PDB file of C-alpha atoms in Angstrom:
ATOM      1  CA  MET U 181     -27.151   6.514 -86.610  1.00 49.00           C
ATOM      2  CA  ASP U 182     -27.185   7.165 -90.234  1.00 52.00           C
ATOM      3  CA  GLU U 183     -22.834   8.357 -92.500  1.00 53.00           C
ATOM      4  CA  SER U 184     -23.438  11.787 -91.324  1.00 51.00           C
ATOM      5  CA  ASP U 185     -23.264  10.798 -87.324  1.00 50.00           C
ATOM      6  CA  LYS U 186     -20.254   9.343 -87.305  1.00 53.00           C
ATOM      7  CA  ASP U 187     -18.224  11.788 -88.473  1.00 53.00           C
ATOM      8  CA  HIS U 188     -19.729  14.102 -85.180  1.00 53.00           C
ATOM      9  CA  SER U 189     -19.664  11.439 -82.775  1.00 50.00           C
ATOM     10  CA  PRO U 190     -17.999  12.418 -79.396  1.00 53.00           C
ATOM     11  CA  VAL U 191     -14.018  11.627 -78.851  1.00 51.00           C
ATOM     12  CA  PRO U 192     -14.272   8.776 -76.031  1.00 55.00           C
ATOM     13  CA  ALA U 193     -14.176   8.810 -73.237  1.00 53.00           C
ATOM     14  CA  MET U 194     -11.045   6.812 -71.913  1.00 60.00           C
ATOM     15  CA  GLN U 195      -8.857   9.743 -74.137  1.00 78.00           C
ATOM     16  CA  ASN U 196      -6.508  11.361 -71.624  1.00 77.00           C
ATOM     17  CA  ASP U 197      -6.119  14.670 -73.273  1.00 83.00           C
ATOM     18  CA  PRO U 198      -5.719  17.589 -71.193  1.00 81.00           C
ATOM     19  CA  ASP U 199      -7.244  19.403 -69.402  1.00 85.00           C
ATOM     20  CA  PHE U 200      -5.186  22.255 -68.095  1.00 88.00           C
ATOM     21  CA  TYR U 201      -2.527  23.966 -68.824  1.00 90.00           C
ATOM     22  CA  MET U 202      -0.644  26.737 -67.098  1.00 92.00           C
ATOM     23  CA  LEU U 203       2.706  28.812 -67.805  1.00 94.00           C
ATOM     24  CA  ASN U 204       5.314  29.845 -65.656  1.00 95.00           C
ATOM     25  CA  ALA U 205       3.107  29.672 -62.403  1.00 93.00           C
ATOM     26  CA  VAL U 206       4.099  28.557 -59.327  1.00 93.00           C
ATOM     27  CA  VAL U 207       1.679  25.754 -57.223  1.00 91.00           C
ATOM     28  CA  THR U 208       1.833  25.998 -53.764  1.00 92.00           C
ATOM     29  CA  GLN U 209       1.344  23.492 -51.245  1.00 88.00           C
ATOM     30  CA  TYR U 210       0.106  22.854 -47.353  1.00 87.00           C
ATOM     31  CA  ASP U 211      -0.025  19.831 -44.779  1.00 81.00           C
ATOM     32  CA  ASP U 212      -3.239  19.285 -42.884  1.00 81.00           C
ATOM     33  CA  GLU U 213      -2.078  21.847 -40.289  1.00 84.00           C
ATOM     34  CA  GLY U 214      -1.417  24.525 -42.913  1.00 86.00           C
ATOM     35  CA  LYS U 215       1.969  25.039 -43.228  1.00 85.00           C
ATOM     36  CA  LEU U 216       4.097  24.921 -46.081  1.00 87.00           C
ATOM     37  CA  GLN U 217       5.210  22.012 -47.313  1.00 87.00           C
ATOM     38  CA  HIS U 218       6.453  22.471 -50.519  1.00 89.00           C
ATOM     39  CA  LYS U 219       6.192  24.578 -53.844  1.00 94.00           C
ATOM     40  CA  ILE U 220       6.673  24.189 -57.071  1.00 94.00           C
ATOM     41  CA  LYS U 221       7.706  26.677 -59.787  1.00 96.00           C
ATOM     42  CA  ALA U 222       8.049  25.418 -63.506  1.00 95.00           C
ATOM     43  CA  ASP U 223       8.361  26.575 -67.486  1.00 96.00           C
ATOM     44  CA  ARG U 224       4.385  24.459 -67.883  1.00 94.00           C
ATOM     45  CA  PHE U 225       1.927  22.486 -66.265  1.00 94.00           C
ATOM     46  CA  THR U 226      -0.509  20.335 -68.053  1.00 93.00           C
ATOM     47  CA  HIS U 227      -2.257  17.939 -65.821  1.00 92.00           C
ATOM     48  CA  PHE U 228      -3.985  14.438 -67.676  1.00 90.00           C
ATOM     49  CA  PRO U 229      -7.556  13.788 -65.770  1.00 86.00           C
ATOM     50  CA  LEU U 230      -7.561  10.693 -66.860  1.00 83.00           C
ATOM     51  CA  THR U 231      -4.990   9.429 -64.286  1.00 85.00           C
ATOM     52  CA  ASP U 232      -4.541  12.330 -62.248  1.00 85.00           C
ATOM     53  CA  MET U 233      -1.354  12.717 -63.664  1.00 90.00           C
ATOM     54  CA  THR U 234       0.348  16.944 -63.727  1.00 92.00           C
ATOM     55  CA  ALA U 235       3.582  17.724 -66.651  1.00 94.00           C
ATOM     56  CA  LEU U 236       6.261  19.675 -66.136  1.00 95.00           C
ATOM     57  CA  LYS U 237       8.743  21.619 -67.857  1.00 97.00           C
ATOM     58  CA  GLN U 238      11.761  22.995 -66.666  1.00 97.00           C
ATOM     59  CA  PRO U 239      10.285  21.768 -62.544  1.00 97.00           C
ATOM     60  CA  ASN U 240      11.506  24.154 -59.661  1.00 97.00           C
ATOM     61  CA  MET U 241      11.078  22.833 -56.519  1.00 95.00           C
ATOM     62  CA  GLN U 242      11.502  24.181 -52.732  1.00 94.00           C
ATOM     63  CA  LEU U 243      10.951  21.608 -50.199  1.00 92.00           C
ATOM     64  CA  ILE U 244      10.540  23.488 -46.669  1.00 89.00           C
ATOM     65  CA  PRO U 245      11.193  21.266 -43.499  1.00 85.00           C
ATOM     66  CA  GLN U 246       8.447  20.874 -41.172  1.00 82.00           C
ATOM     67  CA  SER U 247      11.255  22.040 -38.826  1.00 80.00           C
ATOM     68  CA  GLY U 248      11.837  24.935 -40.239  1.00 76.00           C
ATOM     69  CA  ALA U 249      15.195  24.445 -42.126  1.00 80.00           C
ATOM     70  CA  ILE U 250      16.576  25.817 -44.166  1.00 86.00           C
ATOM     71  CA  PRO U 251      13.908  24.456 -47.760  1.00 90.00           C
ATOM     72  CA  TRP U 252      16.264  22.049 -50.420  1.00 93.00           C
ATOM     73  CA  ASN U 253      15.828  23.247 -53.761  1.00 95.00           C
ATOM     74  CA  ILE U 254      15.352  20.816 -56.986  1.00 96.00           C
ATOM     75  CA  GLU U 255      15.342  21.601 -60.738  1.00 97.00           C
ATOM     76  CA  ALA U 256      15.306  18.922 -63.454  1.00 97.00           C
ATOM     77  CA  LYS U 257      15.217  19.588 -67.145  1.00 97.00           C
ATOM     78  CA  ASN U 258      10.974  17.509 -66.441  1.00 97.00           C
ATOM     79  CA  GLY U 259       9.024  16.004 -64.323  1.00 96.00           C
ATOM     80  CA  ARG U 260       5.887  14.970 -63.042  1.00 95.00           C
ATOM     81  CA  LEU U 261       3.231  15.536 -60.184  1.00 92.00           C
ATOM     82  CA  LEU U 262       0.875  12.532 -58.997  1.00 89.00           C
ATOM     83  CA  SER U 263      -1.394  13.587 -56.585  1.00 82.00           C
ATOM     84  CA  SER U 264      -2.588  12.399 -53.704  1.00 77.00           C
ATOM     85  CA  SER U 265      -5.146  10.128 -53.162  1.00 76.00           C
ATOM     86  CA  ASN U 266      -6.737   7.229 -51.432  1.00 76.00           C
ATOM     87  CA  TYR U 267      -4.240   5.047 -53.005  1.00 76.00           C
ATOM     88  CA  ARG U 268      -0.967   6.803 -52.774  1.00 78.00           C
ATOM     89  CA  GLU U 269       0.476   9.382 -51.504  1.00 84.00           C
ATOM     90  CA  GLU U 270       1.487  12.670 -53.576  1.00 88.00           C
ATOM     91  CA  VAL U 271       5.004  11.980 -55.634  1.00 93.00           C
ATOM     92  CA  ILE U 272       7.318  14.314 -57.629  1.00 94.00           C
ATOM     93  CA  GLU U 273       9.139  12.105 -60.179  1.00 96.00           C
ATOM     94  CA  LEU U 274      12.030  14.422 -61.473  1.00 97.00           C
ATOM     95  CA  TRP U 275      14.096  13.719 -64.316  1.00 97.00           C
ATOM     96  CA  GLY U 276      16.837  15.504 -66.445  1.00 96.00           C
ATOM     97  CA  ASP U 277      20.003  17.034 -64.960  1.00 95.00           C
ATOM     98  CA  VAL U 278      18.462  16.860 -61.506  1.00 97.00           C
ATOM     99  CA  VAL U 279      20.539  19.119 -58.750  1.00 97.00           C
ATOM    100  CA  ALA U 280      19.055  19.427 -55.205  1.00 96.00           C
ATOM    101  CA  ILE U 281      21.025  21.990 -53.193  1.00 95.00           C
ATOM    102  CA  ARG U 282      20.957  23.216 -49.740  1.00 92.00           C
ATOM    103  CA  GLN U 283      23.070  26.188 -48.470  1.00 85.00           C
ATOM    104  CA  LYS U 284      23.049  26.841 -44.995  1.00 74.00           C
ATOM    105  CA  ALA U 285      23.061  29.314 -42.929  1.00 69.00           C
ATOM    106  CA  ASN U 286      27.217  28.626 -41.626  1.00 72.00           C
ATOM    107  CA  SER U 287      28.314  28.767 -45.425  1.00 71.00           C
ATOM    108  CA  LYS U 288      27.585  24.716 -45.951  1.00 81.00           C
ATOM    109  CA  LEU U 289      26.404  23.321 -48.959  1.00 87.00           C
ATOM    110  CA  ILE U 290      25.186  19.997 -49.525  1.00 91.00           C
ATOM    111  CA  THR U 291      24.540  19.532 -53.795  1.00 95.00           C
ATOM    112  CA  ILE U 292      22.934  16.726 -54.793  1.00 96.00           C
ATOM    113  CA  GLN U 293      23.799  15.642 -58.494  1.00 97.00           C
ATOM    114  CA  THR U 294      21.582  12.079 -60.778  1.00 97.00           C
ATOM    115  CA  MET U 295      19.006  11.786 -63.710  1.00 97.00           C
ATOM    116  CA  SER U 296      16.101  10.849 -61.659  1.00 97.00           C
ATOM    117  CA  LEU U 297      15.147  11.765 -58.377  1.00 97.00           C
ATOM    118  CA  THR U 298      11.296  10.876 -56.910  1.00 97.00           C
ATOM    119  CA  VAL U 299      10.651  12.991 -54.001  1.00 96.00           C
ATOM    120  CA  TYR U 300       7.751  12.201 -51.173  1.00 94.00           C
ATOM    121  CA  PRO U 301       7.014  16.224 -50.275  1.00 90.00           C
ATOM    122  CA  GLU U 302       5.351  14.744 -47.044  1.00 88.00           C
ATOM    123  CA  LYS U 303       8.135  12.602 -45.899  1.00 90.00           C
ATOM    124  CA  GLU U 304      10.724  14.674 -46.677  1.00 91.00           C
ATOM    125  CA  TYR U 305      11.948  12.086 -48.765  1.00 93.00           C
ATOM    126  CA  ALA U 306      13.755  11.581 -52.005  1.00 96.00           C
ATOM    127  CA  GLU U 307      15.038   8.291 -54.112  1.00 97.00           C
ATOM    128  CA  THR U 308      16.957   6.883 -56.986  1.00 97.00           C
ATOM    129  CA  ASP U 309      18.453   4.239 -58.838  1.00 96.00           C
ATOM    130  CA  ARG U 310      20.887   5.493 -60.672  1.00 96.00           C
ATOM    131  CA  LYS U 311      23.710   7.239 -60.392  1.00 96.00           C
ATOM    132  CA  VAL U 312      24.559  10.494 -57.650  1.00 97.00           C
ATOM    133  CA  THR U 313      26.764  12.426 -56.892  1.00 96.00           C
ATOM    134  CA  ILE U 314      26.065  14.463 -53.462  1.00 95.00           C
ATOM    135  CA  ASP U 315      28.986  16.961 -52.571  1.00 93.00           C
ATOM    136  CA  GLU U 316      29.627  18.568 -49.348  1.00 89.00           C
ATOM    137  CA  ASN U 317      32.203  21.211 -47.986  1.00 85.00           C
ATOM    138  CA  SER U 318      34.174  17.803 -46.230  1.00 85.00           C
ATOM    139  CA  GLY U 319      34.141  15.857 -49.422  1.00 90.00           C
ATOM    140  CA  ARG U 320      31.989  13.781 -52.593  1.00 94.00           C
ATOM    141  CA  THR U 321      29.830  10.308 -52.125  1.00 95.00           C
ATOM    142  CA  THR U 322      28.991   9.361 -55.880  1.00 96.00           C
ATOM    143  CA  ALA U 323      27.073   5.893 -55.425  1.00 96.00           C
ATOM    144  CA  ALA U 324      24.667   3.384 -58.054  1.00 97.00           C
ATOM    145  CA  GLY U 325      21.686   4.943 -56.114  1.00 96.00           C
ATOM    146  CA  MET U 326      20.094   6.774 -52.940  1.00 97.00           C
ATOM    147  CA  LYS U 327      17.383   7.330 -50.420  1.00 97.00           C
ATOM    148  CA  ALA U 328      17.665  10.590 -48.868  1.00 94.00           C
ATOM    149  CA  PHE U 329      16.231  11.440 -45.195  1.00 93.00           C
ATOM    150  CA  PHE U 330      16.351  15.195 -45.501  1.00 89.00           C
ATOM    151  CA  GLU U 331      14.941  15.938 -42.029  1.00 85.00           C
ATOM    152  CA  SER U 332      17.192  13.626 -40.309  1.00 86.00           C
ATOM    153  CA  GLY U 333      19.905  14.182 -42.806  1.00 85.00           C
ATOM    154  CA  LYS U 334      20.759  10.982 -43.240  1.00 92.00           C
ATOM    155  CA  TYR U 335      21.260   9.192 -46.611  1.00 94.00           C
ATOM    156  CA  ILE U 336      21.504   5.351 -47.465  1.00 96.00           C
ATOM    157  CA  PHE U 337      23.979   4.751 -50.592  1.00 96.00           C
ATOM    158  CA  TYR U 338      22.836   1.845 -52.633  1.00 95.00           C
ATOM    159  CA  SER U 339      26.124  -0.163 -55.285  1.00 95.00           C
ATOM    160  CA  THR U 340      26.111  -2.173 -58.149  1.00 94.00           C
ATOM    161  CA  PRO U 341      28.534  -5.042 -59.410  1.00 93.00           C
ATOM    162  CA  THR U 342      30.397  -1.955 -61.671  1.00 92.00           C
ATOM    163  CA  GLU U 343      29.465   1.121 -59.237  1.00 92.00           C
ATOM    164  CA  ARG U 344      30.380   1.306 -56.350  1.00 94.00           C
ATOM    165  CA  VAL U 345      29.628   3.596 -53.066  1.00 95.00           C
ATOM    166  CA  HIS U 346      33.608   5.905 -53.278  1.00 94.00           C
ATOM    167  CA  THR U 347      34.085   8.927 -50.826  1.00 92.00           C
ATOM    168  CA  ILE U 348      36.363  11.328 -50.805  1.00 93.00           C
ATOM    169  CA  PHE U 349      36.905  12.885 -47.316  1.00 88.00           C
ATOM    170  CA  LEU U 350      38.428  16.686 -46.731  1.00 81.00           C
ATOM    171  CA  PRO U 351      39.628  16.193 -43.410  1.00 73.00           C
ATOM    172  CA  GLU U 352      40.210  20.221 -43.164  1.00 65.00           C
ATOM    173  CA  PHE U 353      36.992  20.609 -43.759  1.00 58.00           C
ATOM    174  CA  ALA U 354      34.428  18.477 -41.219  1.00 53.00           C
ATOM    175  CA  LYS U 355      35.484  20.579 -38.557  1.00 54.00           C
ATOM    176  CA  SER U 356      31.720  22.239 -39.874  1.00 51.00           C
ATOM    177  CA  GLY U 357      29.840  18.405 -38.630  1.00 50.00           C
ATOM    178  CA  PRO U 358      28.795  15.317 -40.285  1.00 48.00           C
ATOM    179  CA  LEU U 359      27.383  15.495 -44.092  1.00 50.00           C
ATOM    180  CA  GLY U 360      24.059  17.376 -43.761  1.00 45.00           C
ATOM    181  CA  THR U 361      24.484  19.018 -40.009  1.00 46.00           C
TER     182      THR U 361
END
């Protein structure tokens, strides 16, 4: 190789430059039976081929329950989509003012707020190890972390030595049932 070839050498194959991006787009995901699983709308999608990761700016996700129940709407400042492969299931990591809302037909509202949330759409499951606040018509719960099983409406809350699980119960609103139902 002479000196003139050094300036025109190819870019190393291991470099993880984006191979495509989309602006103001919506990505729709279906399950194996063709049922709508979730939609992700974002101001920008940027795909990195080496890691098969897609960075998201201002993502807004709609998680559709397999039961046909009312979907969850989840938004954040940033996120990343890790596509399913032989080694992992699809994972959507969200961070920066994450808010998940589910408005039921009977005017019951559930709101989850945290700084980061990892969503597993196929399992209809999410988790965080950051402080979380859940508001529901019958009260509020705060905790150091949480696991949320969206389909069943069950939550597991975590505490730390400095952050305890704390629930405020409003009995006048509780007649409509437990959290998530």
